[in-house]
Amino acid sequence: MKLKTAILGVTGYVGQQLLSLLASHPNVDLRVLTSEKFSGKRVDEAFPHLLGYSDLILSPVSKIPGSEPLDLLFSCLPGGTSSVFVRRFFEKGVRVIDLSSDLRFSDPADYSLAHGVAPRFPELLSQAVYGLSELNRERIKNAPLVANAGCYATCVSLAVAPLLKKYEVENDIIVDIKSSLSTTGRAPKPESHYTEVKEDVSARGTGGDDQKHEILRVFSDFCDVKKLLFFNTRVPVKRGIMAASYLRLRSEISPDEAREFYAGFYGNDIFVRVCDDLPGMASVSGSNYISLGFCEREGHLVIVSVLDNLMKGAAGQAVQNMNIVFGFPEDTGLGQVPLFP
Amino acid sequence: MKLKTAILGVTGYVGQQLLSLLASHPNVDLRVLTSEKFSGKRVDEAFPHLLGYSDLILSPVSKIPGSEPLDLLFSCLPGGTSSVFVRRFFEKGVRVIDLSSDLRFSDPADYSLAHGVAPRFPELLSQAVYGLSELNRERIKNAPLVANAGCYATCVSLAVAPLLKKYEVENDIIVDIKSSLSTTGRAPKPESHYTEVKEDVSARGTGGDDQKHEILRVFSDFCDVKKLLFFNTRVPVKRGIMAASYLRLRSEISPDEAREFYAGFYGNDIFVRVCDDLPGMASVSGSNYISLGFCEREGHLVIVSVLDNLMKGAAGQAVQNMNIVFGFPEDTGLGQVPLFP
Amino acid sequence: MKLKTAILGVTGYVGQQLLSLLASHPNVDLRVLTSEKFSGKRVDEAFPHLLGYSDLILSPVSKIPGSEPLDLLFSCLPGGTSSVFVRRFFEKGVRVIDLSSDLRFSDPADYSLAHGVAPRFPELLSQAVYGLSELNRERIKNAPLVANAGCYATCVSLAVAPLLKKYEVENDIIVDIKSSLSTTGRAPKPESHYTEVKEDVSARGTGGDDQKHEILRVFSDFCDVKKLLFFNTRVPVKRGIMAASYLRLRSEISPDEAREFYAGFYGNDIFVRVCDDLPGMASVSGSNYISLGFCEREGHLVIVSVLDNLMKGAAGQAVQNMNIVFGFPEDTGLGQVPLFP
Amino acid sequence: MKLKTAILGVTGYVGQQLLSLLASHPNVDLRVLTSEKFSGKRVDEAFPHLLGYSDLILSPVSKIPGSEPLDLLFSCLPGGTSSVFVRRFFEKGVRVIDLSSDLRFSDPADYSLAHGVAPRFPELLSQAVYGLSELNRERIKNAPLVANAGCYATCVSLAVAPLLKKYEVENDIIVDIKSSLSTTGRAPKPESHYTEVKEDVSARGTGGDDQKHEILRVFSDFCDVKKLLFFNTRVPVKRGIMAASYLRLRSEISPDEAREFYAGFYGNDIFVRVCDDLPGMASVSGSNYISLGFCEREGHLVIVSVLDNLMKGAAGQAVQNMNIVFGFPEDTGLGQVPLFP
């Protein structure tokens, strides 16, 4: 079975990663690729590393031929814009996986709280299933519209949420995030200028704050945590997010007990690795894995989670969600071994 | 068809890359993996990024059970040591692909010239087929023993040799190499200490000098070039080799003519990319491609070639050679898209 | 006034940095430099970047001529070894600044707690003045023996301690540290291999744990905080430490109030910068500055502090302490502008 | 003696470096700093790493008060624009050091050849002295207008020109350049996006081609070389240029003889280091040194030269030229030790 598939917005890093994955996915027949910046060019003219992978001509998103019969559409368009096009195709009966932040809250009030503005299409929100594969798998199956989870939200939610079902936290949860430069996007800016950031670790604090609310929404399925201290620091690597989550639990559990609990919880989830040691970013780079590690410090449990923000944090999970929606084996097209060295 | 396969020496970077490739190769059944440093450990204990890929226990190379029936053996052991073990298995009828520099010259005199010492098993040399896939494919088919080409030799030979068949050079060929830090090996040393090399570009000049002779041997099939100026500079990237080859030809040809000539020469070779622009290292990183670009400067033709030294320069080409030996499609297990970004 | 000066242990990164600083300090006459690894070589043979700065021959620490009259000695020897030689010179009346961790606790019990072993020369501990320039300046003046503060301890203590004098914390203080690769030392090891760490952010958690106790000792002069959660993550930069300290205060203060408070507290301290924004590591790289920034998150005050671990975290502060001991202007020889870009 | 000094264009990397140097130069009194981008801001608001170094307010270049009495002006404005303002001040009798490429050729025909357009103020060209300190020192003394040499031109000319006086080359000289990312300027662009270039070595070939003509003009004082193959490759470091110059001499000389020749030639030049080994970029990073090394390959002499493009390649040499013009000791304000590590 080959799905006639479109990707909206392949210019950026997430779009690029998704294109690389789908170009060799056995169940995907790429039919439409959009790019404003490179419209009119062949895929390999715009992206030389894909020479030989596709003969498609890139078109602007507004010029997709209406006659093109599509089974599936991925949108990598920016938040705010994405839902406009997602809605158009969704209403024509095309299955959609939206990688933007437009549809991640079912309740418009939550959206407004996270984004500081009201959602453009409030009625669309409730129709989208939240695409956090491991924690929402049953609802993703056969879903017509999936809102792919955010990179920070995936990294923190998968690491912390399961525990909250069983254990009560005593304090505010503090999450110290280290995020790679690709999270700042592909458009050149001073914050991503090689010469300026190469030797810099930059505490911006903010960045991904809307995803704090995403995380709290996930937590709300498990417990009633209402506050989360989310602090984001940029580190000079290309790919990767690390979260160190500090939790003081009402009843202490040892790192070994935590490991055992998580190993059980994720027993059937091939992309979640429960590690003996605290994991590093490089150990999952280029792959769809998320790795979890545990240690104890001064009575707090520290959970360290790492993922590749372009893979499990975006395009990889989107493919995983597609596999779930259509009933393909969950790791189809996701066999990338972490790139070492 | 599944080949019962052993890899000797999986600890180093080449061994690691080969293990990653073979772990998901459809025609390979990994049976034996050796590592002196990690012997006794499970694969994923030694190499956490491979969690879930194999349950094999690493053993020292000297302890491979004689009873293990093998179809194929790859050796990633260091030069000097490799041939000792290669010979042992080769004599038992196991097909061998040797990634070391031990067997790359059929003539013992050439070996001595390149290495400064005589070969350990001179009689073995003439039985090994030189594993430069694109230029030696016919002889590699069904070969019982393949000496995988070196990383520098592959990068320079594929870029320059074809031209020498048709065009005569007027001067000495000058090859200015830029090589990544993984070419210095995995054993920690000052030359690979992060803090010392991060902002350093280091002209060592030497490094891979034995491969200068390898290149001249390849050239000798096409022309009678006898001298090659080979100069190696280390640059702070993880993976990759770039060669800028400066040629002054007796009859000038334009970059466009060169491109056309090469596009014709490599018309059926999926891993050789003839590019419109001069290629950068990142455009092939993580993949088995070699990319070629051409320009003219002051009457010289400059050929720029890039490859990933662990892939097309080592483990990737070894798998390509295996596919040729056994008649599998040449890109089986080599579908890795260059990692961008 | 020129002090006849020795540096023990110039091979490592801290020794190197100190040598660079003292080679052009107007009040220093370098007479003895020791290095086990490079003994017998001229300074510039061992360290080519110092060509022209000194004609001294490096000697092993055990071979310092007894006849050499010295006014001042810096020890960059490793902890455990340093105090052996420090004691020898101190007893002969030479002023000493010890950069190791041997003498940073006046109470042997504190030392044992921090290091897990008893101190070698307990009687020496009480004679050493703790070399945290800004908070201990009065006692450093004229001190015969200074125990230079640790890099992590400097980064956290200067950032947090002043506040504790005036404001009470409600919870455990959580300090999330990001530390550069030069903190792992100059001896090559897998954790500092370029190829392995370039794209890695590695949560070791531990590292500098003895300095947690150093920090608590500094805090004890200001308040009775007894617990500190100290978590260390390695990031791929050459130089720098960043600490994000999370404090929940009994009476909330705004970031602006905190800034004002710190600006007043450090009003006369030229090496402490109180910043409007959260500072990045690069903004102090190569200089003796420590920069402090403040923000509020979910009712917590977050203090971000950055310094160059080889400068303010080690050699720079050692020179600052020397200037204080001898009454030189505190910034003599420390005019290095942060290297931008 | 304190010179009332202006810097035009402090926003870019060269302007920044010059500002850092002059802020602590004992003979300089900074009075005017211009920046279009940051006009109206205090120096430390625009450049936080300079907090405490200057209270000046940045102004647009067009708004420099005419009443400001100036002794000296540095222009770091871009080529094409710089000469407009240089001329204005030069005609008022202000001494000028121009760091742009506007005035580096005394003959308008040479300028046109190098830049492809005619010079804006041809009459100004012949009044400017070429600011390559070591080779043009006598003419720089007391010069009213200095055209600071280019970074590539400095790196290649100082390395190759002296030899050409004594030895005849047989072939075209081939110069393979490796240049750092700061040579691409401070304006963010895809070619300097961290995520894209971190693992890339990019053969652009071109870049600095106008300086090929600068080099040939320098050579012309020594010999009649007319052709120079100049090939530029970008490497992922922040600062630095390396040139490998390949020369086939009519009468061979050994590397040792070359070293001796250069050591004699540059015997009194403190910023030229003649090295025993081939130098790396990091060995001069952050300093005003240029280092030269020599080796032999296949009958060619290979000269490797390295410098920091923002220091000896731009701002450092500008200060050196200022010192020469005014008769200050040549290393005044240039005591920066290469930053190691």
JSON list of N, CA, C and O in Angstrom, two decimals, chain B residues 34-60:
[
{"chain": "B", "resi": 34, "resn": "THR", "atom": "N", "xyz": [34.22, -9.26, 17.54]},
{"chain": "B", "resi": 34, "resn": "THR", "atom": "CA", "xyz": [35.33, -9.27, 18.48]},
{"chain": "B", "resi": 34, "resn": "THR", "atom": "C", "xyz": [35.72, -7.85, 18.90]},
{"chain": "B", "resi": 34, "resn": "THR", "atom": "O", "xyz": [35.58, -6.89, 18.15]},
{"chain": "B", "resi": 35, "resn": "SER", "atom": "N", "xyz": [36.15, -7.76, 20.14]},
{"chain": "B", "resi": 35, "resn": "SER", "atom": "CA", "xyz": [36.66, -6.52, 20.71]},
{"chain": "B", "resi": 35, "resn": "SER", "atom": "C", "xyz": [37.56, -6.89, 21.87]},
{"chain": "B", "resi": 35, "resn": "SER", "atom": "O", "xyz": [37.15, -7.65, 22.75]},
{"chain": "B", "resi": 36, "resn": "GLU", "atom": "N", "xyz": [38.77, -6.40, 21.85]},
{"chain": "B", "resi": 36, "resn": "GLU", "atom": "CA", "xyz": [39.66, -6.69, 22.97]},
{"chain": "B", "resi": 36, "resn": "GLU", "atom": "C", "xyz": [39.21, -5.88, 24.18]},
{"chain": "B", "resi": 36, "resn": "GLU", "atom": "O", "xyz": [39.15, -6.37, 25.30]},
{"chain": "B", "resi": 37, "resn": "LYS", "atom": "N", "xyz": [38.87, -4.64, 23.92]},
{"chain": "B", "resi": 37, "resn": "LYS", "atom": "CA", "xyz": [38.61, -3.71, 25.01]},
{"chain": "B", "resi": 37, "resn": "LYS", "atom": "C", "xyz": [37.31, -4.03, 25.76]},
{"chain": "B", "resi": 37, "resn": "LYS", "atom": "O", "xyz": [37.21, -3.84, 26.95]},
{"chain": "B", "resi": 38, "resn": "PHE", "atom": "N", "xyz": [36.33, -4.52, 25.03]},
{"chain": "B", "resi": 38, "resn": "PHE", "atom": "CA", "xyz": [35.02, -4.72, 25.64]},
{"chain": "B", "resi": 38, "resn": "PHE", "atom": "C", "xyz": [34.66, -6.21, 25.70]},
{"chain": "B", "resi": 38, "resn": "PHE", "atom": "O", "xyz": [33.49, -6.56, 25.83]},
{"chain": "B", "resi": 39, "resn": "SER", "atom": "N", "xyz": [35.65, -7.09, 25.62]},
{"chain": "B", "resi": 39, "resn": "SER", "atom": "CA", "xyz": [35.33, -8.51, 25.56]},
{"chain": "B", "resi": 39, "resn": "SER", "atom": "C", "xyz": [34.57, -8.94, 26.82]},
{"chain": "B", "resi": 39, "resn": "SER", "atom": "O", "xyz": [34.87, -8.48, 27.93]},
{"chain": "B", "resi": 40, "resn": "GLY", "atom": "N", "xyz": [33.60, -9.80, 26.63]},
{"chain": "B", "resi": 40, "resn": "GLY", "atom": "CA", "xyz": [32.78, -10.26, 27.73]},
{"chain": "B", "resi": 40, "resn": "GLY", "atom": "C", "xyz": [31.50, -9.46, 27.89]},
{"chain": "B", "resi": 40, "resn": "GLY", "atom": "O", "xyz": [30.58, -9.88, 28.60]},
{"chain": "B", "resi": 41, "resn": "LYS", "atom": "N", "xyz": [31.44, -8.30, 27.26]},
{"chain": "B", "resi": 41, "resn": "LYS", "atom": "CA", "xyz": [30.23, -7.47, 27.39]},
{"chain": "B", "resi": 41, "resn": "LYS", "atom": "C", "xyz": [29.25, -7.74, 26.25]},
{"chain": "B", "resi": 41, "resn": "LYS", "atom": "O", "xyz": [29.64, -8.18, 25.17]},
{"chain": "B", "resi": 42, "resn": "ARG", "atom": "N", "xyz": [27.99, -7.45, 26.52]},
{"chain": "B", "resi": 42, "resn": "ARG", "atom": "CA", "xyz": [27.00, -7.50, 25.47]},
{"chain": "B", "resi": 42, "resn": "ARG", "atom": "C", "xyz": [27.19, -6.27, 24.59]},
{"chain": "B", "resi": 42, "resn": "ARG", "atom": "O", "xyz": [27.65, -5.21, 25.05]},
{"chain": "B", "resi": 43, "resn": "VAL", "atom": "N", "xyz": [26.83, -6.37, 23.32]},
{"chain": "B", "resi": 43, "resn": "VAL", "atom": "CA", "xyz": [27.01, -5.27, 22.38]},
{"chain": "B", "resi": 43, "resn": "VAL", "atom": "C", "xyz": [26.48, -3.95, 22.96]},
{"chain": "B", "resi": 43, "resn": "VAL", "atom": "O", "xyz": [27.16, -2.93, 22.95]},
{"chain": "B", "resi": 44, "resn": "ASP", "atom": "N", "xyz": [25.29, -3.98, 23.51]},
{"chain": "B", "resi": 44, "resn": "ASP", "atom": "CA", "xyz": [24.68, -2.72, 23.95]},
{"chain": "B", "resi": 44, "resn": "ASP", "atom": "C", "xyz": [25.26, -2.22, 25.27]},
{"chain": "B", "resi": 44, "resn": "ASP", "atom": "O", "xyz": [25.08, -1.06, 25.62]},
{"chain": "B", "resi": 45, "resn": "GLU", "atom": "N", "xyz": [25.94, -3.10, 26.00]},
{"chain": "B", "resi": 45, "resn": "GLU", "atom": "CA", "xyz": [26.65, -2.61, 27.19]},
{"chain": "B", "resi": 45, "resn": "GLU", "atom": "C", "xyz": [27.87, -1.80, 26.76]},
{"chain": "B", "resi": 45, "resn": "GLU", "atom": "O", "xyz": [28.21, -0.78, 27.32]},
{"chain": "B", "resi": 46, "resn": "ALA", "atom": "N", "xyz": [28.53, -2.30, 25.72]},
{"chain": "B", "resi": 46, "resn": "ALA", "atom": "CA", "xyz": [29.73, -1.62, 25.23]},
{"chain": "B", "resi": 46, "resn": "ALA", "atom": "C", "xyz": [29.37, -0.38, 24.41]},
{"chain": "B", "resi": 46, "resn": "ALA", "atom": "O", "xyz": [30.04, 0.64, 24.47]},
{"chain": "B", "resi": 47, "resn": "PHE", "atom": "N", "xyz": [28.31, -0.48, 23.65]},
{"chain": "B", "resi": 47, "resn": "PHE", "atom": "CA", "xyz": [27.94, 0.60, 22.73]},
{"chain": "B", "resi": 47, "resn": "PHE", "atom": "C", "xyz": [26.45, 0.94, 22.93]},
{"chain": "B", "resi": 47, "resn": "PHE", "atom": "O", "xyz": [25.59, 0.42, 22.21]},
{"chain": "B", "resi": 48, "resn": "PRO", "atom": "N", "xyz": [26.18, 1.81, 23.88]},
{"chain": "B", "resi": 48, "resn": "PRO", "atom": "CA", "xyz": [24.78, 2.07, 24.25]},
{"chain": "B", "resi": 48, "resn": "PRO", "atom": "C", "xyz": [23.91, 2.52, 23.09]},
{"chain": "B", "resi": 48, "resn": "PRO", "atom": "O", "xyz": [22.70, 2.29, 23.10]},
{"chain": "B", "resi": 49, "resn": "HIS", "atom": "N", "xyz": [24.49, 3.15, 22.08]},
{"chain": "B", "resi": 49, "resn": "HIS", "atom": "CA", "xyz": [23.63, 3.61, 20.99]},
{"chain": "B", "resi": 49, "resn": "HIS", "atom": "C", "xyz": [23.06, 2.43, 20.20]},
{"chain": "B", "resi": 49, "resn": "HIS", "atom": "O", "xyz": [22.17, 2.62, 19.38]},
{"chain": "B", "resi": 50, "resn": "LEU", "atom": "N", "xyz": [23.59, 1.21, 20.42]},
{"chain": "B", "resi": 50, "resn": "LEU", "atom": "CA", "xyz": [23.09, 0.04, 19.71]},
{"chain": "B", "resi": 50, "resn": "LEU", "atom": "C", "xyz": [22.13, -0.81, 20.55]},
{"chain": "B", "resi": 50, "resn": "LEU", "atom": "O", "xyz": [21.84, -1.96, 20.19]},
{"chain": "B", "resi": 51, "resn": "LEU", "atom": "N", "xyz": [21.64, -0.25, 21.63]},
{"chain": "B", "resi": 51, "resn": "LEU", "atom": "CA", "xyz": [20.67, -0.94, 22.48]},
{"chain": "B", "resi": 51, "resn": "LEU", "atom": "C", "xyz": [19.54, -1.50, 21.61]},
{"chain": "B", "resi": 51, "resn": "LEU", "atom": "O", "xyz": [18.89, -0.77, 20.86]},
{"chain": "B", "resi": 52, "resn": "GLY", "atom": "N", "xyz": [19.34, -2.80, 21.71]},
{"chain": "B", "resi": 52, "resn": "GLY", "atom": "CA", "xyz": [18.24, -3.42, 20.98]},
{"chain": "B", "resi": 52, "resn": "GLY", "atom": "C", "xyz": [18.63, -4.01, 19.64]},
{"chain": "B", "resi": 52, "resn": "GLY", "atom": "O", "xyz": [17.83, -4.67, 18.99]},
{"chain": "B", "resi": 53, "resn": "TYR", "atom": "N", "xyz": [19.86, -3.76, 19.21]},
{"chain": "B", "resi": 53, "resn": "TYR", "atom": "CA", "xyz": [20.25, -4.23, 17.87]},
{"chain": "B", "resi": 53, "resn": "TYR", "atom": "C", "xyz": [20.84, -5.63, 17.86]},
{"chain": "B", "resi": 53, "resn": "TYR", "atom": "O", "xyz": [20.84, -6.29, 16.84]},
{"chain": "B", "resi": 54, "resn": "SER", "atom": "N", "xyz": [21.43, -6.07, 18.99]},
{"chain": "B", "resi": 54, "resn": "SER", "atom": "CA", "xyz": [22.09, -7.37, 18.99]},
{"chain": "B", "resi": 54, "resn": "SER", "atom": "C", "xyz": [22.29, -7.84, 20.42]},
{"chain": "B", "resi": 54, "resn": "SER", "atom": "O", "xyz": [22.55, -7.04, 21.32]},
{"chain": "B", "resi": 55, "resn": "ASP", "atom": "N", "xyz": [22.16, -9.15, 20.62]},
{"chain": "B", "resi": 55, "resn": "ASP", "atom": "CA", "xyz": [22.39, -9.72, 21.94]},
{"chain": "B", "resi": 55, "resn": "ASP", "atom": "C", "xyz": [23.75, -10.39, 22.03]},
{"chain": "B", "resi": 55, "resn": "ASP", "atom": "O", "xyz": [24.07, -11.04, 23.02]},
{"chain": "B", "resi": 56, "resn": "LEU", "atom": "N", "xyz": [24.56, -10.25, 20.99]},
{"chain": "B", "resi": 56, "resn": "LEU", "atom": "CA", "xyz": [25.85, -10.95, 20.97]},
{"chain": "B", "resi": 56, "resn": "LEU", "atom": "C", "xyz": [26.76, -10.48, 22.11]},
{"chain": "B", "resi": 56, "resn": "LEU", "atom": "O", "xyz": [26.68, -9.33, 22.54]},
{"chain": "B", "resi": 57, "resn": "ILE", "atom": "N", "xyz": [27.60, -11.41, 22.57]},
{"chain": "B", "resi": 57, "resn": "ILE", "atom": "CA", "xyz": [28.62, -11.08, 23.56]},
{"chain": "B", "resi": 57, "resn": "ILE", "atom": "C", "xyz": [29.93, -10.89, 22.81]},
{"chain": "B", "resi": 57, "resn": "ILE", "atom": "O", "xyz": [30.31, -11.71, 21.97]},
{"chain": "B", "resi": 58, "resn": "LEU", "atom": "N", "xyz": [30.61, -9.79, 23.08]},
{"chain": "B", "resi": 58, "resn": "LEU", "atom": "CA", "xyz": [31.88, -9.51, 22.41]},
{"chain": "B", "resi": 58, "resn": "LEU", "atom": "C", "xyz": [32.95, -10.44, 22.95]},
{"chain": "B", "resi": 58, "resn": "LEU", "atom": "O", "xyz": [33.02, -10.71, 24.15]},
{"chain": "B", "resi": 59, "resn": "SER", "atom": "N", "xyz": [33.79, -10.94, 22.05]},
{"chain": "B", "resi": 59, "resn": "SER", "atom": "CA", "xyz": [34.86, -11.83, 22.50]},
{"chain": "B", "resi": 59, "resn": "SER", "atom": "C", "xyz": [36.20, -11.33, 21.97]},
{"chain": "B", "resi": 59, "resn": "SER", "atom": "O", "xyz": [36.24, -10.57, 21.00]},
{"chain": "B", "resi": 60, "resn": "PRO", "atom": "N", "xyz": [37.31, -11.73, 22.60]},
{"chain": "B", "resi": 60, "resn": "PRO", "atom": "CA", "xyz": [38.61, -11.36, 22.05]},
{"chain": "B", "resi": 60, "resn": "PRO", "atom": "C", "xyz": [38.82, -12.10, 20.74]},
{"chain": "B", "resi": 60, "resn": "PRO", "atom": "O", "xyz": [38.27, -13.20, 20.55]}
]
